[in-house]
Amino acid sequence: MNQKKIVLGITGGVAAYKSAELTRLLVKAGYDVHVVMSEAATHFVGTVTFQALSGNIVYTDQWDARRPNNMPHIDLTRGAAAVIVAPASADFIAKVAHGQCDDLLSTLVAARDCPLMIAPAMNRQMWENPPNQRNIAQLKADGVSIFGPGNGEQACGEVGDGRMLEAQDIFDHLEAALQPKVLKGKRVLLTAGPTFERIDAVRGITNTSSGKMGYAIARAAYEAGAEVVLVSGETSLPTPIGARQIDVKSAQQMLTAVEAEVDACDIFIGVAAVADYYVLNPSEQKIKKDAHILTLELAPNPDILAGVSSRPNAPFCVGFAAESENLLEYAEAKRLRKKLPLLVANLVQNAFGADTNEVVLLDDHGETRLHSAPKIDIARKLVAHIARLYPNVKQD
Ligand code: PMT
């Protein structure tokens, strides 16, 4: 396997404990993680923790005879996809802003030939300190990515800006930064999750869409440089990184939200499992049980995707089809009926609620199979496919 190498720098701050979790997330995702700690960092967490989690030697000292050429400041970043420093202290930020090289980590950062990302962590007053703010502005001007800081309660008991982001957030930002920017400048509107059609005050008709596929595509589109608006039915998932989320319940609410946003989008992706019918005259009160048969009258919902694709100056439209049989035949018929340049066909039994998916992309050129993989991997491949088709369908 061709593993991506990441250098994880850790400087002195109590948030260093979160970097153990960050190391674990990176290793779990298949990265080859090389940890470099400042001397101050080792007062907070020991090197052995990071050695055990990363499976690699941890470096703390410029003068380290374990490297045959004694040049860890050069060797460690060669071939690396990125250097990420988390936590980055005010002192470390000041050093990088001024090109100072007085320990292994600051020297390695100066000698790197890959992107640098930092996750600041410090007391709120130190974060607001004008010299620190000038240093941060300098790093941004130098092309360094700054992740966070977050706001909230701090280890010192004060409350404000300066908390290091959680490990998962840093991981998500790092992954986003490493993806090719194939949708840079494009505006993507998506629907995701289930809809809910009310029967009475407590009951409704819904389905088992978890939102995982749509949220993964929202994340992949953001990673690819797009501006992302996600119109979502009810799910238990956190808003994907970089997306503006509009929460809806029913198909009618989803349609209203899509209509309000669609003029401003270049690409529309319908991932939601939208109810085909809604209940005519739902009861305001909870319907009482009695011995009679209860009949619900259902009326068809508008087709949101077909409505978008038939607009004059329609965005590039991508549909989904979940079928339980005759997948390709039914899906291609759906693509042609809804006039879509691209449709993603998946099997109901593989797709609903699962963490993985297996899909066939149908377009005017034929079929492209994406074998079973985590939904984020499928989403990134789908985004790359959209980026290849888009210029042939749309002239901006
Ligand atoms: O959320 P997960 O658990 O991750 O599951 C993902 C998924 C299975 C929901 C997703 O991969 C998927 O297949 N979504 C489409 C589900 C479906 O069967 O849609 P459909 O065949 O009813 O509709 C076809 C297309 O038209 C879809 O793009 C749908 O969003 C759209 N549609 C349908 C009806 C309607 N009233 N409005 C629409 O926009």
Short mmCIF file of C-alpha atoms and ligand atoms in Angstrom, two decimals:
data_model
loop_
_atom_site.label_atom_id
_atom_site.label_comp_id
_atom_site.label_asym_id
_atom_site.label_seq_id
_atom_site.Cartn_x
_atom_site.Cartn_y
_atom_site.Cartn_z
CA MET A 1 0.00 0.00 0.00
CA ASN A 2 1.27 3.49 -0.88
CA GLN A 3 0.81 5.20 2.51
CA LYS A 4 0.74 8.98 2.76
CA LYS A 5 3.37 10.27 5.18
CA ILE A 6 2.40 12.95 7.71
CA VAL A 7 4.74 14.71 10.15
CA LEU A 8 2.86 15.55 13.34
CA GLY A 9 4.56 18.28 15.39
CA ILE A 10 3.57 18.69 19.04
CA THR A 11 4.51 21.75 21.09
CA GLY A 12 4.07 22.59 24.78
CA GLY A 13 0.43 22.79 25.81
CA VAL A 14 -2.04 20.76 27.79
CA ALA A 15 -3.94 20.10 24.54
CA ALA A 16 -1.07 17.73 23.64
CA TYR A 17 -3.20 14.91 25.08
CA LYS A 18 -5.66 15.42 22.18
CA SER A 19 -2.82 14.75 19.74
CA ALA A 20 -2.67 11.16 20.93
CA GLU A 21 -6.21 10.75 19.56
CA LEU A 22 -5.22 12.63 16.39
CA THR A 23 -2.34 10.18 15.90
CA ARG A 24 -4.75 7.28 16.30
CA LEU A 25 -7.20 8.74 13.77
CA LEU A 26 -4.42 9.33 11.23
CA VAL A 27 -2.99 5.83 11.64
CA LYS A 28 -6.48 4.29 11.41
CA ALA A 29 -7.02 6.18 8.14
CA GLY A 30 -3.81 4.65 6.74
CA TYR A 31 -1.34 7.50 7.19
CA ASP A 32 2.31 6.87 8.09
CA VAL A 33 2.68 9.25 11.04
CA HIS A 34 6.04 10.61 12.21
CA VAL A 35 5.84 12.54 15.47
CA VAL A 36 8.25 15.33 16.41
CA MET A 37 7.88 16.90 19.85
CA SER A 38 9.30 20.09 21.29
CA GLU A 39 11.05 19.73 24.64
CA ALA A 40 8.10 21.53 26.33
CA ALA A 41 5.61 19.07 24.80
CA THR A 42 7.29 16.14 26.55
CA HIS A 43 6.34 17.68 29.92
CA PHE A 44 2.67 17.15 29.02
CA VAL A 45 2.69 13.72 27.29
CA GLY A 46 5.53 11.22 27.00
CA THR A 47 7.20 10.19 23.76
CA VAL A 48 6.34 6.53 24.40
CA THR A 49 2.62 7.24 23.95
CA PHE A 50 3.19 8.61 20.45
CA GLN A 51 5.70 5.93 19.56
CA ALA A 52 3.19 3.23 20.53
CA LEU A 53 0.34 4.91 18.62
CA SER A 54 2.28 5.81 15.47
CA GLY A 55 4.54 2.77 15.31
CA ASN A 56 7.44 5.10 14.45
CA ILE A 57 10.37 6.57 16.37
CA VAL A 58 9.47 9.90 18.03
CA TYR A 59 12.02 12.71 17.59
CA THR A 60 12.61 15.52 20.08
CA ASP A 61 16.17 16.62 19.44
CA GLN A 62 18.03 18.08 16.48
CA TRP A 63 21.13 16.13 17.57
CA ASP A 64 19.80 12.62 17.15
CA ALA A 65 22.26 9.91 16.21
CA ARG A 66 19.41 7.51 15.32
CA ARG A 67 19.39 9.11 11.84
CA PRO A 68 22.42 7.80 9.91
CA ASN A 69 23.20 11.30 8.55
CA ASN A 70 22.13 13.07 11.77
CA MET A 71 19.79 15.29 9.75
CA PRO A 72 16.27 14.61 11.02
CA HIS A 73 15.27 18.20 10.15
CA ILE A 74 15.69 17.34 6.44
CA ASP A 75 14.86 13.65 6.26
CA LEU A 76 11.60 13.70 8.19
CA THR A 77 9.66 15.96 5.83
CA ARG A 78 10.95 14.51 2.56
CA GLY A 79 8.13 12.59 0.91
CA ALA A 80 5.61 13.91 3.46
CA ALA A 81 2.18 15.09 2.29
CA ALA A 82 2.08 17.70 5.06
CA VAL A 83 3.45 18.86 8.40
CA ILE A 84 0.68 19.43 10.93
CA VAL A 85 1.56 21.05 14.26
CA ALA A 86 -1.06 20.42 16.96
CA PRO A 87 -1.03 21.93 19.49
CA ALA A 88 0.87 24.96 18.23
CA SER A 89 1.85 27.24 21.14
CA ALA A 90 2.16 31.04 20.89
CA ASP A 91 5.93 30.62 21.17
CA PHE A 92 6.06 28.16 18.28
CA ILE A 93 3.82 30.37 16.12
CA ALA A 94 6.15 33.32 16.81
CA LYS A 95 9.18 31.24 15.82
CA VAL A 96 7.65 30.15 12.51
CA ALA A 97 6.43 33.67 11.71
CA HIS A 98 10.00 34.93 12.09
CA GLY A 99 11.82 31.99 10.52
CA GLN A 100 13.57 31.14 13.78
CA CYS A 101 15.15 27.67 13.96
CA ASP A 102 16.27 26.84 17.49
CA ASP A 103 15.00 23.29 17.93
CA LEU A 104 14.20 20.28 15.74
CA LEU A 105 10.55 21.15 15.08
CA SER A 106 11.10 24.80 14.13
CA THR A 107 14.10 23.85 11.97
CA LEU A 108 12.20 21.04 10.25
CA VAL A 109 9.31 23.43 9.52
CA ALA A 110 11.74 25.90 7.90
CA ALA A 111 13.35 23.12 5.85
CA ARG A 112 10.10 21.44 4.72
CA ASP A 113 9.02 21.11 1.07
CA CYS A 114 5.34 20.33 1.78
CA PRO A 115 2.32 22.26 3.12
CA LEU A 116 2.26 23.36 6.77
CA MET A 117 -0.90 23.31 8.90
CA ILE A 118 -1.16 24.44 12.47
CA ALA A 119 -3.81 24.06 15.18
CA PRO A 120 -3.18 26.82 17.74
CA ALA A 121 -3.82 26.17 21.46
CA MET A 122 -3.36 28.79 24.16
CA ASN A 123 -5.04 30.93 26.79
CA ARG A 124 -7.60 33.38 25.33
CA GLN A 125 -5.53 36.41 26.40
CA MET A 126 -2.43 34.97 24.71
CA TRP A 127 -4.47 34.29 21.57
CA GLU A 128 -5.76 37.91 21.48
CA ASN A 129 -2.31 39.32 22.28
CA PRO A 130 -1.51 41.71 19.38
CA PRO A 131 1.93 40.18 18.62
CA ASN A 132 0.30 36.72 18.40
CA GLN A 133 -2.39 38.07 16.06
CA ARG A 134 0.32 39.68 13.89
CA ASN A 135 2.18 36.35 13.79
CA ILE A 136 -0.98 34.49 12.78
CA ALA A 137 -1.63 37.03 10.00
CA GLN A 138 1.97 36.53 8.83
CA LEU A 139 1.56 32.75 8.73
CA LYS A 140 -1.66 33.09 6.71
CA ALA A 141 0.13 35.42 4.29
CA ASP A 142 2.88 32.79 3.99
CA GLY A 143 0.31 30.17 2.93
CA VAL A 144 0.15 28.27 6.22
CA SER A 145 -3.28 26.73 6.97
CA ILE A 146 -4.60 27.62 10.42
CA PHE A 147 -7.13 25.17 11.90
CA GLY A 148 -9.14 26.87 14.65
CA PRO A 149 -8.76 27.74 17.43
CA GLY A 150 -12.09 26.85 19.01
CA ASN A 151 -14.00 28.79 21.61
CA GLY A 152 -15.02 27.59 25.07
CA GLU A 153 -13.78 26.61 28.50
CA GLN A 154 -10.00 26.46 28.79
CA ALA A 155 -7.74 24.33 30.98
CA CYS A 156 -6.89 27.47 33.03
CA GLY A 157 -10.60 27.92 33.84
CA GLU A 158 -11.10 30.96 31.62
CA VAL A 159 -13.54 31.01 28.70
CA GLY A 160 -12.86 32.33 25.20
CA ASP A 161 -10.98 31.74 21.94
CA GLY A 162 -7.83 29.64 22.05
CA ARG A 163 -8.90 26.05 22.67
CA MET A 164 -7.34 23.57 20.29
CA LEU A 165 -9.93 21.98 17.99
CA GLU A 166 -10.96 18.41 18.76
CA ALA A 167 -8.86 15.67 17.15
CA GLN A 168 -11.64 14.68 14.74
CA ASP A 169 -12.04 18.29 13.54
CA ILE A 170 -8.29 18.63 12.94
CA PHE A 171 -8.29 15.33 11.09
CA ASP A 172 -11.21 16.46 8.89
CA HIS A 173 -9.48 19.79 8.10
CA LEU A 174 -6.25 17.98 7.25
CA GLU A 175 -7.98 15.52 4.93
CA ALA A 176 -9.85 18.39 3.27
CA ALA A 177 -6.62 20.31 2.71
CA LEU A 178 -5.00 17.28 1.04
CA GLN A 179 -7.73 16.66 -1.57
CA PRO A 180 -7.32 18.00 -5.13
CA LYS A 181 -9.38 21.18 -5.64
CA VAL A 182 -11.31 19.90 -8.67
CA LEU A 183 -14.48 21.87 -7.84
CA LYS A 184 -12.76 25.12 -6.83
CA GLY A 185 -15.14 28.07 -7.17
CA LYS A 186 -18.19 25.87 -7.85
CA ARG A 187 -21.34 26.07 -5.74
CA VAL A 188 -22.87 22.71 -4.87
CA LEU A 189 -26.40 22.22 -3.54
CA LEU A 190 -27.35 18.79 -2.18
CA THR A 191 -30.32 17.08 -0.59
CA ALA A 192 -29.67 14.27 1.90
CA GLY A 193 -31.37 12.03 4.42
CA PRO A 194 -35.01 10.97 4.68
CA THR A 195 -38.16 13.07 4.54
CA PHE A 196 -40.94 12.81 7.12
CA GLU A 197 -44.60 13.09 6.11
CA ARG A 198 -46.87 13.78 9.07
CA ILE A 199 -49.85 11.49 9.82
CA ASP A 200 -50.85 13.09 13.12
CA ALA A 201 -49.30 14.93 16.06
CA VAL A 202 -46.77 12.16 16.80
CA ARG A 203 -46.69 9.82 13.78
CA GLY A 204 -45.40 10.06 10.26
CA ILE A 205 -44.16 8.23 7.18
CA THR A 206 -40.39 8.17 6.73
CA ASN A 207 -37.63 5.80 5.55
CA THR A 208 -34.30 4.43 6.77
CA SER A 209 -31.95 6.84 4.97
CA SER A 210 -29.30 7.82 7.54
CA GLY A 211 -27.91 10.78 5.57
CA LYS A 212 -24.43 9.17 5.53
CA MET A 213 -24.10 9.11 1.73
CA GLY A 214 -25.27 12.70 1.24
CA TYR A 215 -23.18 14.07 4.12
CA ALA A 216 -20.09 12.30 2.74
CA ILE A 217 -20.68 13.95 -0.66
CA ALA A 218 -21.13 17.35 1.03
CA ARG A 219 -17.78 16.85 2.74
CA ALA A 220 -16.06 15.63 -0.44
CA ALA A 221 -17.39 18.61 -2.41
CA TYR A 222 -16.05 21.02 0.24
CA GLU A 223 -12.71 19.21 0.24
CA ALA A 224 -12.63 19.70 -3.54
CA GLY A 225 -12.92 23.47 -3.08
CA ALA A 226 -16.69 23.94 -3.60
CA GLU A 227 -19.04 26.12 -1.61
CA VAL A 228 -21.58 23.65 -0.21
CA VAL A 229 -25.23 24.01 0.83
CA LEU A 230 -26.78 20.89 2.32
CA VAL A 231 -30.57 20.60 2.58
CA SER A 232 -31.09 17.76 5.02
CA GLY A 233 -33.95 15.73 6.35
CA GLU A 234 -33.76 14.60 9.99
CA THR A 235 -30.55 12.67 10.76
CA SER A 236 -28.33 12.16 13.79
CA LEU A 237 -25.18 13.28 11.95
CA PRO A 238 -23.12 16.42 12.68
CA THR A 239 -23.02 19.08 9.93
CA PRO A 240 -20.22 18.13 7.53
CA ILE A 241 -17.12 20.32 7.60
CA GLY A 242 -17.48 23.44 5.47
CA ALA A 243 -21.18 22.97 4.64
CA ARG A 244 -24.04 25.40 5.28
CA GLN A 245 -26.89 23.17 6.41
CA ILE A 246 -30.62 23.82 6.08
CA ASP A 247 -32.73 21.42 8.14
CA VAL A 248 -36.11 20.31 6.80
CA LYS A 249 -38.60 17.57 7.56
CA SER A 250 -41.10 17.04 4.75
CA ALA A 251 -40.61 16.79 0.98
CA GLN A 252 -42.49 20.08 0.59
CA GLN A 253 -40.06 21.82 3.00
CA MET A 254 -37.14 20.26 1.09
CA LEU A 255 -38.54 21.61 -2.17
CA THR A 256 -38.99 25.12 -0.68
CA ALA A 257 -35.39 25.13 0.62
CA VAL A 258 -34.02 23.88 -2.72
CA GLU A 259 -35.99 26.48 -4.68
CA ALA A 260 -34.58 29.24 -2.47
CA GLU A 261 -30.98 28.12 -3.14
CA VAL A 262 -30.98 26.64 -6.62
CA ASP A 263 -30.44 29.82 -8.65
CA ALA A 264 -27.10 30.32 -6.93
CA CYS A 265 -25.75 26.80 -7.53
CA ASP A 266 -23.68 25.28 -10.36
CA ILE A 267 -24.21 21.64 -9.39
CA PHE A 268 -27.28 20.01 -7.81
CA ILE A 269 -27.05 16.53 -6.28
CA GLY A 270 -30.23 14.78 -5.12
CA VAL A 271 -29.13 12.17 -2.59
CA ALA A 272 -32.20 12.37 -0.34
CA ALA A 273 -34.68 9.53 -0.14
CA VAL A 274 -37.72 11.74 -0.73
CA ALA A 275 -41.14 10.33 0.09
CA ASP A 276 -43.14 9.86 -3.10
CA TYR A 277 -46.41 10.60 -1.25
CA TYR A 278 -47.62 12.82 1.58
CA VAL A 279 -50.68 12.36 3.80
CA LEU A 280 -53.68 14.43 2.79
CA ASN A 281 -55.23 16.19 5.80
CA PRO A 282 -52.91 15.02 8.61
CA SER A 283 -54.55 15.16 12.05
CA GLU A 284 -53.53 17.98 14.41
CA GLN A 285 -54.24 15.65 17.34
CA LYS A 286 -52.93 12.16 18.07
CA ILE A 287 -55.28 9.73 16.30
CA LYS A 288 -57.08 7.52 18.83
CA LYS A 289 -56.99 3.77 18.45
CA ASP A 290 -60.31 2.04 17.83
CA ALA A 291 -61.45 -1.20 16.26
CA HIS A 292 -61.93 0.21 12.76
CA ILE A 293 -59.63 0.05 9.77
CA LEU A 294 -57.81 3.36 9.39
CA THR A 295 -57.42 4.60 5.84
CA LEU A 296 -54.83 7.25 4.99
CA GLU A 297 -55.25 9.24 1.82
CA LEU A 298 -51.93 9.85 0.08
CA ALA A 299 -51.17 12.39 -2.63
CA PRO A 300 -47.99 12.50 -4.77
CA ASN A 301 -45.14 14.79 -3.71
CA PRO A 302 -43.44 17.04 -6.26
CA ASP A 303 -40.27 15.57 -7.78
CA ILE A 304 -37.58 17.99 -6.57
CA LEU A 305 -34.79 16.70 -8.83
CA ALA A 306 -36.95 16.57 -11.98
CA GLY A 307 -38.11 20.11 -11.22
CA VAL A 308 -34.51 21.37 -10.95
CA SER A 309 -33.27 19.55 -14.07
CA SER A 310 -36.12 20.93 -16.20
CA ARG A 311 -35.45 24.58 -15.28
CA PRO A 312 -34.09 26.91 -17.94
CA ASN A 313 -30.33 27.29 -17.23
CA ALA A 314 -30.50 24.21 -14.98
CA PRO A 315 -27.42 23.44 -12.89
CA PHE A 316 -25.44 20.27 -13.62
CA CYS A 317 -27.83 17.71 -12.07
CA VAL A 318 -26.84 14.45 -10.42
CA GLY A 319 -29.51 11.99 -9.32
CA PHE A 320 -29.42 8.86 -7.20
CA ALA A 321 -31.48 5.72 -7.63
CA ALA A 322 -31.81 3.06 -4.97
CA GLU A 323 -33.33 -0.08 -6.47
CA SER A 324 -33.95 -3.51 -4.99
CA GLU A 325 -33.83 -5.31 -8.39
CA ASN A 326 -32.93 -4.66 -12.07
CA LEU A 327 -30.57 -1.93 -10.85
CA LEU A 328 -29.04 -0.74 -14.11
CA GLU A 329 -32.19 -1.01 -16.21
CA TYR A 330 -34.37 0.92 -13.72
CA ALA A 331 -31.66 3.45 -12.92
CA GLU A 332 -30.90 4.29 -16.56
CA ALA A 333 -34.64 4.70 -17.24
CA LYS A 334 -34.76 7.15 -14.29
CA ARG A 335 -31.75 9.07 -15.65
CA LEU A 336 -33.33 9.49 -19.07
CA ARG A 337 -36.77 10.35 -17.68
CA LYS A 338 -35.33 13.06 -15.38
CA LYS A 339 -32.89 14.31 -18.10
CA LEU A 340 -29.76 13.92 -15.94
CA PRO A 341 -26.18 14.01 -17.22
CA LEU A 342 -25.21 11.70 -14.32
CA LEU A 343 -27.04 9.23 -12.10
CA VAL A 344 -25.65 7.14 -9.24
CA ALA A 345 -27.24 3.69 -9.05
CA ASN A 346 -27.08 1.73 -5.80
CA LEU A 347 -28.84 -1.28 -4.33
CA VAL A 348 -31.29 -0.62 -1.49
CA GLN A 349 -29.78 -3.49 0.53
CA ASN A 350 -26.21 -2.08 0.24
CA ALA A 351 -26.90 1.61 0.58
CA PHE A 352 -29.52 2.49 3.21
CA GLY A 353 -27.96 3.15 6.63
CA ALA A 354 -24.64 1.46 5.81
CA ASP A 355 -21.15 2.95 6.29
CA THR A 356 -20.05 1.58 2.92
CA ASN A 357 -21.61 1.64 -0.51
CA GLU A 358 -21.11 0.12 -3.94
CA VAL A 359 -22.40 2.15 -6.88
CA VAL A 360 -22.54 2.39 -10.67
CA LEU A 361 -22.23 5.85 -12.25
CA LEU A 362 -24.39 6.17 -15.35
CA ASP A 363 -23.77 8.95 -17.86
CA ASP A 364 -23.85 9.52 -21.63
CA HIS A 365 -20.52 7.67 -21.97
CA GLY A 366 -21.68 4.49 -20.23
CA GLU A 367 -21.15 2.88 -16.83
CA THR A 368 -18.42 3.33 -14.22
CA ARG A 369 -18.41 0.87 -11.33
CA LEU A 370 -17.19 1.96 -7.89
CA HIS A 371 -16.58 -1.15 -5.81
CA SER A 372 -17.57 -1.45 -2.15
CA ALA A 373 -15.80 1.20 -0.05
CA PRO A 374 -16.50 3.63 2.82
CA LYS A 375 -19.02 6.27 1.74
CA ILE A 376 -16.41 9.05 1.92
CA ASP A 377 -14.24 7.19 -0.63
CA ILE A 378 -17.24 6.71 -2.94
CA ALA A 379 -18.10 10.40 -2.45
CA ARG A 380 -14.57 11.57 -3.41
CA LYS A 381 -14.63 9.42 -6.56
CA LEU A 382 -18.09 10.74 -7.45
CA VAL A 383 -16.87 14.33 -7.01
CA ALA A 384 -13.88 13.62 -9.28
CA HIS A 385 -16.27 12.12 -11.87
CA ILE A 386 -18.54 15.18 -11.70
CA ALA A 387 -15.50 17.45 -12.18
CA ARG A 388 -14.57 15.50 -15.34
CA LEU A 389 -18.08 15.67 -16.83
CA TYR A 390 -19.00 19.21 -15.77
CA PRO A 391 -17.10 21.23 -18.41
CA ASN A 392 -18.62 19.18 -21.25
CA VAL A 393 -22.16 19.75 -19.99
CA LYS A 394 -21.95 23.32 -18.66
CA GLN A 395 -20.21 26.31 -20.18
CA ASP A 396 -19.82 28.83 -17.35
O1 PMT B 1 -28.68 8.12 3.65
P1 PMT B 1 -27.98 6.77 3.56
O2 PMT B 1 -28.39 5.82 4.65
O3 PMT B 1 -26.50 6.91 3.44
O4 PMT B 1 -28.49 6.09 2.20
C1 PMT B 1 -28.18 6.66 0.96
C2 PMT B 1 -29.34 6.52 -0.04
C3 PMT B 1 -29.66 5.06 -0.25
C4 PMT B 1 -30.58 7.26 0.45
C5 PMT B 1 -28.82 7.17 -1.39
O5 PMT B 1 -27.64 6.51 -1.78
C6 PMT B 1 -29.86 7.05 -2.50
O6 PMT B 1 -29.89 6.11 -3.25
N1 PMT B 1 -30.76 8.06 -2.59
C7 PMT B 1 -31.89 8.04 -3.57
C8 PMT B 1 -32.99 7.19 -3.00
C9 PMT B 1 -34.07 6.86 -4.02
O7 PMT B 1 -34.46 5.79 -4.18
O8 PMT B 1 -34.49 7.84 -4.69
P2 PMT B 1 -35.69 7.69 -5.81
O9 PMT B 1 -35.47 6.58 -6.75
O10 PMT B 1 -36.97 7.76 -5.05
O11 PMT B 1 -35.46 9.03 -6.54
C10 PMT B 1 -34.55 9.22 -7.60
C11 PMT B 1 -33.91 10.58 -7.47
O12 PMT B 1 -34.92 11.60 -7.47
C12 PMT B 1 -33.10 10.78 -6.22
O13 PMT B 1 -31.99 11.57 -6.56
C13 PMT B 1 -34.05 11.54 -5.30
O14 PMT B 1 -33.35 12.40 -4.38
C14 PMT B 1 -34.86 12.37 -6.30
N2 PMT B 1 -36.25 12.63 -5.86
C15 PMT B 1 -37.14 11.61 -5.71
C16 PMT B 1 -38.46 11.90 -5.35
C17 PMT B 1 -38.85 13.23 -5.17
N3 PMT B 1 -40.09 13.52 -4.80
N4 PMT B 1 -37.95 14.20 -5.30
C18 PMT B 1 -36.66 13.94 -5.67
O15 PMT B 1 -35.85 14.85 -5.79
#
